[in-house]
Amino acid sequence: MGASLTRAAQWTTASSGTGKLEITPINESLLKEILSFVEQFSSRHPQEAKHVFKEPLQWSTTLVASDFKTDYDISGPTVQSQEKDSEGHPLLQLSPPTIFARSFSQLSKLVQLANDKKLKEVRACLEENRDPVVKILGPSFATVLEGEDNFVLRLVDKVKQEDQAADSALKVKLFFLLQHLDNQLLSNSLKKISQEVRLSPAAVKNEVELLKHFCSEGEKRVLKSVRYTSDYEFSNGCRTPPWRQVHGDICYLVIEPCDTETLYITCSTAGVFLNGGIKQEGEENAYERTSEMHKDLVTLLKSRSPHFAENINKQDFAVQEELPSTKKVQHVESVDAEEQGQPQRSYEHQEKNVHERARQQHTPNKPGGKTKLEPSPRWKSPGLMSPYDGTEEKKHRMGSGKEKSGKIQKKMLRSDSKKKADFSVSSSPGRQSSQKTKTPVGVMLAEAFSESSSESEEDEEQPERRPESNTDLPSEYWQIQKLVRYLKRGNQTATVLVLCAMRDFNLVQETCQLAIRDEGGLEVLLNLLDTKEIRCKIGSLKILREISNNSQMRRAIADLCGLQSMVKSLDSLVKDLKALAAETIANVAKFRRARRTIRQYGGIMRLVKLLDIPDLATPTAEQERDVEVARCGVLALWSCSKSTRNKEAIRKAGGIPLLGRLLKLPHENMLIPVVGTLQECASERSCRIAIQTEGMIKDLVKTLSCDNQELQMHCASAIFKCAEDKQTRDLVRQYEGLQPLVLLLNKVDNKQLLAATTGAIWKCSISMENVAKFQEYNVLEILVNLLTGQPEEVLVNVVGALGECAQIPANRAIIRRCGGIQPLVNLLTRTNQALLVNVTKAVGACATEKDNMEIIDRLDGVRLLWSLLKNPNVDVQSSAAWAICPCLENTKDAGEMLFYFVGGLELIVNLLKSTNKEVLASVCAVIAKIAKDEDNLAVITDHGVVPMLAKLTNTTDDRLRRHLAEAIAHCCMWGSNRASFGEAGAVAPLVRYLKSTDSSIHQATAHALLQLSKEPNNCITMHQNGVVKLLLGMMGSADEMFQEAAADCVFNIRRLALANDKASYGYPP
Amino acid sequence: MSALNKKLTQTLAETISKQVKHFNKRETECLIRLCNGLLGDQTLPGRAVSGLDRARFMDMLHNSFGMTDVMMMDRVFHTFDKDSDGYISVKEWIEGLSVFLRGTLDEKIKYCFAVYDLNSDGYISREEMLQMLNDSMIREPTEEDPDEGIKDLVEITFKRMDYDHDGRLSYADFERAVREENLLLEAFGSCLPDAESTLVFEEQAFKDPPGQ
């Protein structure tokens, strides 16, 4: 309640002493809400209602003794309630005109007594008790309220400190009730406020101008006249005397409608209303409101003048014409596969925001749906500050006024570093704002205020933004353009001086950059690179290096073939020049096309050459400069290495060993780009091998222990990528890199670092030796803690690592003991596919333990896994199916459970239509498990599992063959399935499986054949396909089960043959 | 005679190389020989050798270092010619080249300032600057004042470099400006050789003299 009273309620502005609540719709609804809260309080919360206030609420009431009935002791004008507190003081006391109330029950009764004076009473009460919560609960609660975030905790503390146990619960409850009311009130009034629009002088001005257009003679006439009461406009756009401006009044208007009497209107920030009749300046006492508030002039006029309402919509608005929208066309280049994931659109987004902001300044004032206050085409005409109306007015105005507008004009022209301020200034005097905020110039300028940000990666073309008129450009723009012209005319001495002068400007500012480009400066700067003048080249590159932080400039440089010149500069003898060229290339190569150009012009090779510096323990000054050149070279390679082909080019140019050498240098500013580049390159297998064979893992591991988080992040990320290879994983362990990785897990605040670290741990844990090592450092416990509250890129890796660790039985129990099962199962509901693949794998690994399975079962994990079979991603499908297998194995009543998965069995059978081998193999494995339950086997048979399995038998994929054979073996157990398999032609291909070299397939196949051989027709087929010879060979296997299956199968075939013989020749068996 | 000459050269080289920073004795010897070569018929035995005159020196600057700006070449001559006798003696020649070819940044700043300080009063004035930059920009005949561009550039540069705002560039101003932005070393005209021609010059000058 406190918050809504101080923030939402509208108090009269002249707040001397006790303020008054204004009579506004918002306040009215506020009061009504509070009233109903109080009224219902004692019936809803009888306990809390009896709570005695810390201090009484007191106010001057209009109630008199006669208003009170039973339950009150009335003596003369004073009244006391019969309800008393523990010390015998009455809870309500009236000693006219003041009333004291000390509990909600009394307040409730009071408002009931007050009847039609209810609202008045509530209002008086609130006006005189500005902080009711404090009085009700004591001042300590007010301080509790201030820190909003963990106030509950402090609240509990507070209550404990100062209260007896019995009382405290009540107090807290009461507090929450009040708090709740407060929230409700706030949100309600917010809704109202958001409907109401605060007017600005600019908006009013616009609307008045619009209305003036309607005053023309003739048929279309809607109004007779519209005029201001004052011709003088203050610099803030108001036309009211200053002492009225504090009340929010913007201007007074006199409008003559065609059909009714003249309207005297006040436009204030709160809205538009009729006043007491202000005809001209200085008429006191007419300021008060005589009508209700309207949101703008048009709605007010519509309500007052039927003629206006009728005709306004028929107007043929010349003024309505929309500006050609400044939509931008995006040219999206086709991008390299690896880049698609990471286009950062912040830049564009920012621009959109600016645009929208500019729009927002305008839109709220649009009257109704149809009439739009869009600037007329005339308004756009460049160079005119006040192109519409007002010219006459200006003449009449005093000299000072003229001067002022001139000043504004000047100010706008040279809005330099203080642009932000100037912009807001210039937008307030309504006159310019309309055209400024709307036209692209405005947008462009607004854009220029925020210094153009550099982005790490962009792959879409930036929109072209060119100012339409030159009026509003700051002085730098012209100064730089002048310098560019000098640049074109000067000899080398002058050129260098001009370049130096240019560098004195803030080239990060987009205005400056645009100035250079618009005057053709980029061409000149790039041409300088092709001259022989070293100093000119250096000067030019110093500028290019700055401005190439802007994506638009980058593109322009690339379009002008600037990269070619820069690449050539890399051959120079002058070290400074090489370093600058490389640095600029590093900036420009932020987009794909540039990176390609660099490669095509031999840039990668040259850049790699820069890295070739002698290995020195104590470099001389000259060698330090070599190191600097190398650093810039690496920076450029880092940018370039974001394209796949460039990674390969770097490797081919021999860059990896050179990077490896730089990796041993102690300079941190060198190491970050070096490791960054390595990390980028490591996504290519060939580069990974090079990194490993060059012995860099050792250095990477060593660098992991530095104290720069960015560097650590790149290191971990490089290990993450390299540890795909087993040898690397072993190397990381051998160089004792596992422990530093585990230590990095503590840096939970740096999410990028955490993602890279967990990734490295994940990949390293693919090797079981590493897992054992990790367990020494209690990694599982840490990882389980990271399962909650982390971003997905971290979660993917954490879960991946857990999945790998859980391959060791002991770890499964540890995961359970640390409470890891539940968060893992919870993650099954996510949508990130990479995450789901890893989560299913981890859950599947955990499910191989009976105790874990119990928990998974309890959390309904199997159902969640099952629903992931519907995921469109095949990896998720197969991974989920694999995870289901151990679940079915270890759940007690798996069959029964499945029976209740509506449509679940049909779903899995239908997955046999998949074309993905892994999905098929996993689904076959699941089917083999399902088929162990007879009822379920019956169901899947009905769903046509037999022909579908049979259709798959021709596969050559060994993994699939094995699980398929298993599934067939188990599916034989129902009805006439054996015969059906034979009819579907599954037998002959199965026999061929025995020729495979994989013994696990033989085993499964032998079981399947055994089952199938119980059907005579199948025996014939098997025999025809030469199964006997194959099986006989396998009977010598060491595995007894396998031996037996093979032997039984041969037995079945043999028995059939004997029976056959017996039937034909009558032989005894 | 030749032997005597050689002997003389060697002793001279010995003494000078001890006084000049960047050349060893052999290099000094080579440079002396080069100087003698440039002097040509000027070196007659028995006549006092006053040194290279202006024309020969400027020829050398043009031929070896590709300098073209007559004004700058003249200023370089004056800077080499420390005693202002109109000739560059062997010693001045070697001292000058020491900075010219191999000077440190400090030495080069001093040298350049001396070159640009036209009247050697220890300051570079606006007028001097304008004089040096006079031909550095193509005049735009369409403009009211064709010199406006150059004046403007001088003004901008002057403002940038005159840190103490006393209306003239002192050595301290110049030094500070150059240290902040190395490109300003040769701000008012090129008076130092570029890396490439330095390399070529040294290669030629220091190769073993024929006959040894």
mmCIF file of C-alpha atoms in Angstrom, chain A residues 482-483 485-504 532-536 538-540 542 573-574 576, chain B residues 69 133 135-140 143 146 148-150 152-153 156-157 160-161 180-190 194-196 199:
data_model
loop_
_atom_site.group_PDB
_atom_site.id
_atom_site.type_symbol
_atom_site.label_atom_id
_atom_site.label_comp_id
_atom_site.label_asym_id
_atom_site.label_seq_id
_atom_site.Cartn_x
_atom_site.Cartn_y
_atom_site.Cartn_z
ATOM 1 C CA LYS A 482 37.363 19.667 -45.715
ATOM 2 C CA LEU A 483 40.365 17.642 -44.592
ATOM 3 C CA ARG A 485 39.554 17.527 -49.820
ATOM 4 C CA TYR A 486 42.985 18.690 -48.649
ATOM 5 C CA LEU A 487 44.064 15.097 -48.678
ATOM 6 C CA LYS A 488 43.250 14.896 -52.340
ATOM 7 C CA ARG A 489 45.228 17.984 -53.156
ATOM 8 C CA GLY A 490 48.218 17.686 -50.901
ATOM 9 C CA ASN A 491 51.676 16.345 -51.565
ATOM 10 C CA GLN A 492 53.119 13.855 -49.141
ATOM 11 C CA THR A 493 54.068 16.421 -46.521
ATOM 12 C CA ALA A 494 50.621 17.969 -46.527
ATOM 13 C CA THR A 495 49.053 14.521 -46.643
ATOM 14 C CA VAL A 496 50.795 13.452 -43.491
ATOM 15 C CA LEU A 497 49.759 16.655 -41.742
ATOM 16 C CA VAL A 498 46.169 16.185 -42.843
ATOM 17 C CA LEU A 499 46.185 12.579 -41.721
ATOM 18 C CA CYS A 500 47.463 13.644 -38.316
ATOM 19 C CA ALA A 501 44.780 16.303 -38.121
ATOM 20 C CA MET A 502 42.153 13.735 -38.978
ATOM 21 C CA ARG A 503 43.354 11.473 -36.261
ATOM 22 C CA ASP A 504 42.620 14.202 -33.770
ATOM 23 C CA LYS A 532 55.578 4.355 -51.928
ATOM 24 C CA GLU A 533 55.296 6.895 -49.177
ATOM 25 C CA ILE A 534 55.752 4.965 -45.987
ATOM 26 C CA ARG A 535 54.590 7.777 -43.753
ATOM 27 C CA CYS A 536 51.442 8.291 -45.760
ATOM 28 C CA ILE A 538 51.225 4.531 -41.869
ATOM 29 C CA GLY A 539 49.041 7.583 -41.383
ATOM 30 C CA SER A 540 46.359 6.147 -43.588
ATOM 31 C CA LYS A 542 46.175 4.458 -38.460
ATOM 32 C CA LEU A 573 60.258 -3.672 -44.678
ATOM 33 C CA VAL A 574 58.863 -1.202 -42.201
ATOM 34 C CA ASP A 576 55.246 -0.382 -37.990
ATOM 35 C CA ASP B 69 62.273 19.576 -52.784
ATOM 36 C CA LEU B 133 54.360 24.175 -46.785
ATOM 37 C CA ASP B 135 53.842 24.274 -52.330
ATOM 38 C CA SER B 136 52.509 21.271 -50.537
ATOM 39 C CA MET B 137 49.010 21.540 -51.882
ATOM 40 C CA ILE B 138 47.605 22.034 -55.331
ATOM 41 C CA ARG B 139 45.830 25.344 -55.393
ATOM 42 C CA GLU B 140 42.228 25.380 -56.223
ATOM 43 C CA GLU B 143 38.424 29.370 -54.651
ATOM 44 C CA PRO B 146 43.704 29.833 -53.589
ATOM 45 C CA GLU B 148 43.167 29.287 -48.172
ATOM 46 C CA GLY B 149 43.660 25.556 -47.968
ATOM 47 C CA ILE B 150 47.304 25.784 -47.103
ATOM 48 C CA ASP B 152 44.031 26.463 -42.964
ATOM 49 C CA LEU B 153 46.294 23.453 -42.808
ATOM 50 C CA ILE B 156 45.377 23.367 -37.815
ATOM 51 C CA THR B 157 48.876 21.986 -37.524
ATOM 52 C CA ARG B 160 47.996 20.996 -32.710
ATOM 53 C CA MET B 161 51.698 21.399 -32.036
ATOM 54 C CA GLU B 180 53.051 11.698 -29.445
ATOM 55 C CA GLU B 181 52.837 11.088 -33.154
ATOM 56 C CA ASN B 182 56.002 9.901 -34.858
ATOM 57 C CA LEU B 183 54.612 10.835 -38.224
ATOM 58 C CA LEU B 184 55.182 14.474 -37.350
ATOM 59 C CA LEU B 185 58.951 14.021 -37.372
ATOM 60 C CA GLU B 186 59.126 15.208 -40.939
ATOM 61 C CA ALA B 187 56.086 17.387 -40.548
ATOM 62 C CA PHE B 188 57.114 20.257 -42.800
ATOM 63 C CA GLY B 189 58.996 18.547 -45.560
ATOM 64 C CA SER B 190 60.878 15.381 -46.110
ATOM 65 C CA ASP B 194 63.450 6.521 -46.530
ATOM 66 C CA ALA B 195 64.379 3.066 -45.353
ATOM 67 C CA GLU B 196 64.956 1.686 -48.785
ATOM 68 C CA LEU B 199 69.753 0.590 -47.313
#
